Amino acid sequence: MIILSFDYGLSHIGVALGSTDTGLAEPLTVIKTSILNKDLGEITKLIKIHQPEKLIVGVSEKSSARQSLNFASGLKKTFSLPVEISDETLS
């Protein structure tokens, strides 16, 4: 299974591409975070190219957790793919 994972930040979103077949993930790109949802356009392009079966959003703690959860919620509303949350606290 191909998975796109996201590390959401206020200025950038880190994106990695992983595979459950190989058990490996590699950094793919960094997207500039946009208040005008231009970042969703970039994510749409990545989904078309790599055709993942799942999206994962890393969530740490405090205010950044809230922002990451909001980002994950936006992905769920925008794309017809399962979106999972991964706890990154202390990682």
C-alpha positions as a Python dict, from the first residue, in 0.01 Angstrom:
ca = {
    (1, 'M'): (0, 0, 0),
    (2, 'I'): (128, 347, -91),
    (3, 'I'): (94, 612, 182),
    (4, 'L'): (147, 988, 174),
    (5, 'S'): (234, 1131, 514),
    (6, 'F'): (236, 1492, 622),
    (7, 'D'): (421, 1690, 887),
    (8, 'Y'): (215, 2008, 912),
    (9, 'G'): (376, 2336, 1012),
    (10, 'L'): (267, 2699, 1003),
    (11, 'S'): (505, 2783, 720),
    (12, 'H'): (575, 2444, 557),
    (13, 'I'): (427, 2097, 518),
    (14, 'G'): (675, 1813, 494),
    (15, 'V'): (557, 1526, 274),
    (16, 'A'): (690, 1170, 272),
    (17, 'L'): (602, 876, 50),
    (18, 'G'): (590, 533, 208),
    (19, 'S'): (502, 176, 121),
    (20, 'T'): (372, -97, 347),
    (21, 'D'): (519, -350, 101),
    (22, 'T'): (875, -236, 166),
    (23, 'G'): (823, -87, 513),
    (24, 'L'): (1014, 221, 399),
    (25, 'A'): (930, 589, 374),
    (26, 'E'): (1130, 861, 205),
    (27, 'P'): (1103, 1240, 212),
    (28, 'L'): (921, 1354, -100),
    (29, 'T'): (885, 1732, -90),
    (30, 'V'): (813, 2037, 120),
    (31, 'I'): (507, 2249, 44),
    (32, 'K'): (476, 2611, 152),
    (33, 'T'): (173, 2641, 379),
    (34, 'S'): (-87, 2875, 234),
    (35, 'I'): (-384, 3045, 390),
    (36, 'L'): (-547, 3043, 46),
    (37, 'N'): (-542, 2662, 22),
    (38, 'K'): (-278, 2661, -251),
    (39, 'D'): (-118, 2383, -48),
    (40, 'L'): (-425, 2166, -120),
    (41, 'G'): (-360, 2214, -492),
    (42, 'E'): (-5, 2084, -445),
    (43, 'I'): (-135, 1790, -241),
    (44, 'T'): (-391, 1714, -515),
    (45, 'K'): (-105, 1695, -767),
    (46, 'L'): (91, 1457, -541),
    (47, 'I'): (-214, 1234, -496),
    (48, 'K'): (-268, 1217, -874),
    (49, 'I'): (98, 1130, -934),
    (50, 'H'): (155, 877, -654),
    (51, 'Q'): (-200, 740, -610),
    (52, 'P'): (-177, 668, -236),
    (53, 'E'): (-434, 450, -64),
    (54, 'K'): (-402, 636, 266),
    (55, 'L'): (-295, 972, 407),
    (56, 'I'): (-129, 1010, 747),
    (57, 'V'): (-84, 1332, 943),
    (58, 'G'): (170, 1352, 1224),
    (59, 'V'): (45, 1528, 1537),
    (60, 'S'): (265, 1644, 1824),
    (61, 'E'): (129, 1844, 2118),
    (62, 'K'): (-24, 2174, 2235),
    (63, 'S'): (-117, 2438, 1975),
    (64, 'S'): (65, 2263, 1691),
    (65, 'A'): (-148, 1954, 1758),
    (66, 'R'): (-464, 2157, 1709),
    (67, 'Q'): (-334, 2296, 1380),
    (68, 'S'): (-231, 1950, 1258),
    (69, 'L'): (-573, 1809, 1348),
    (70, 'N'): (-741, 2092, 1157),
    (71, 'F'): (-518, 2013, 859),
    (72, 'A'): (-613, 1643, 882),
    (73, 'S'): (-980, 1740, 896),
    (74, 'G'): (-935, 1946, 579),
    (75, 'L'): (-775, 1649, 404),
    (76, 'K'): (-1069, 1427, 505),
    (77, 'K'): (-1317, 1680, 363),
    (78, 'T'): (-1123, 1734, 42),
    (79, 'F'): (-1005, 1387, -60),
    (80, 'S'): (-1186, 1054, -73),
    (81, 'L'): (-902, 871, 101),
    (82, 'P'): (-869, 744, 457),
    (83, 'V'): (-683, 991, 678),
    (84, 'E'): (-510, 867, 991),
    (85, 'I'): (-343, 1054, 1273),
    (86, 'S'): (0, 950, 1402),
    (87, 'D'): (113, 1065, 1748),
    (88, 'E'): (459, 1225, 1718),
    (89, 'T'): (489, 1342, 2077),
    (90, 'L'): (851, 1307, 2193),
    (91, 'S'): (964, 1174, 1855),
}
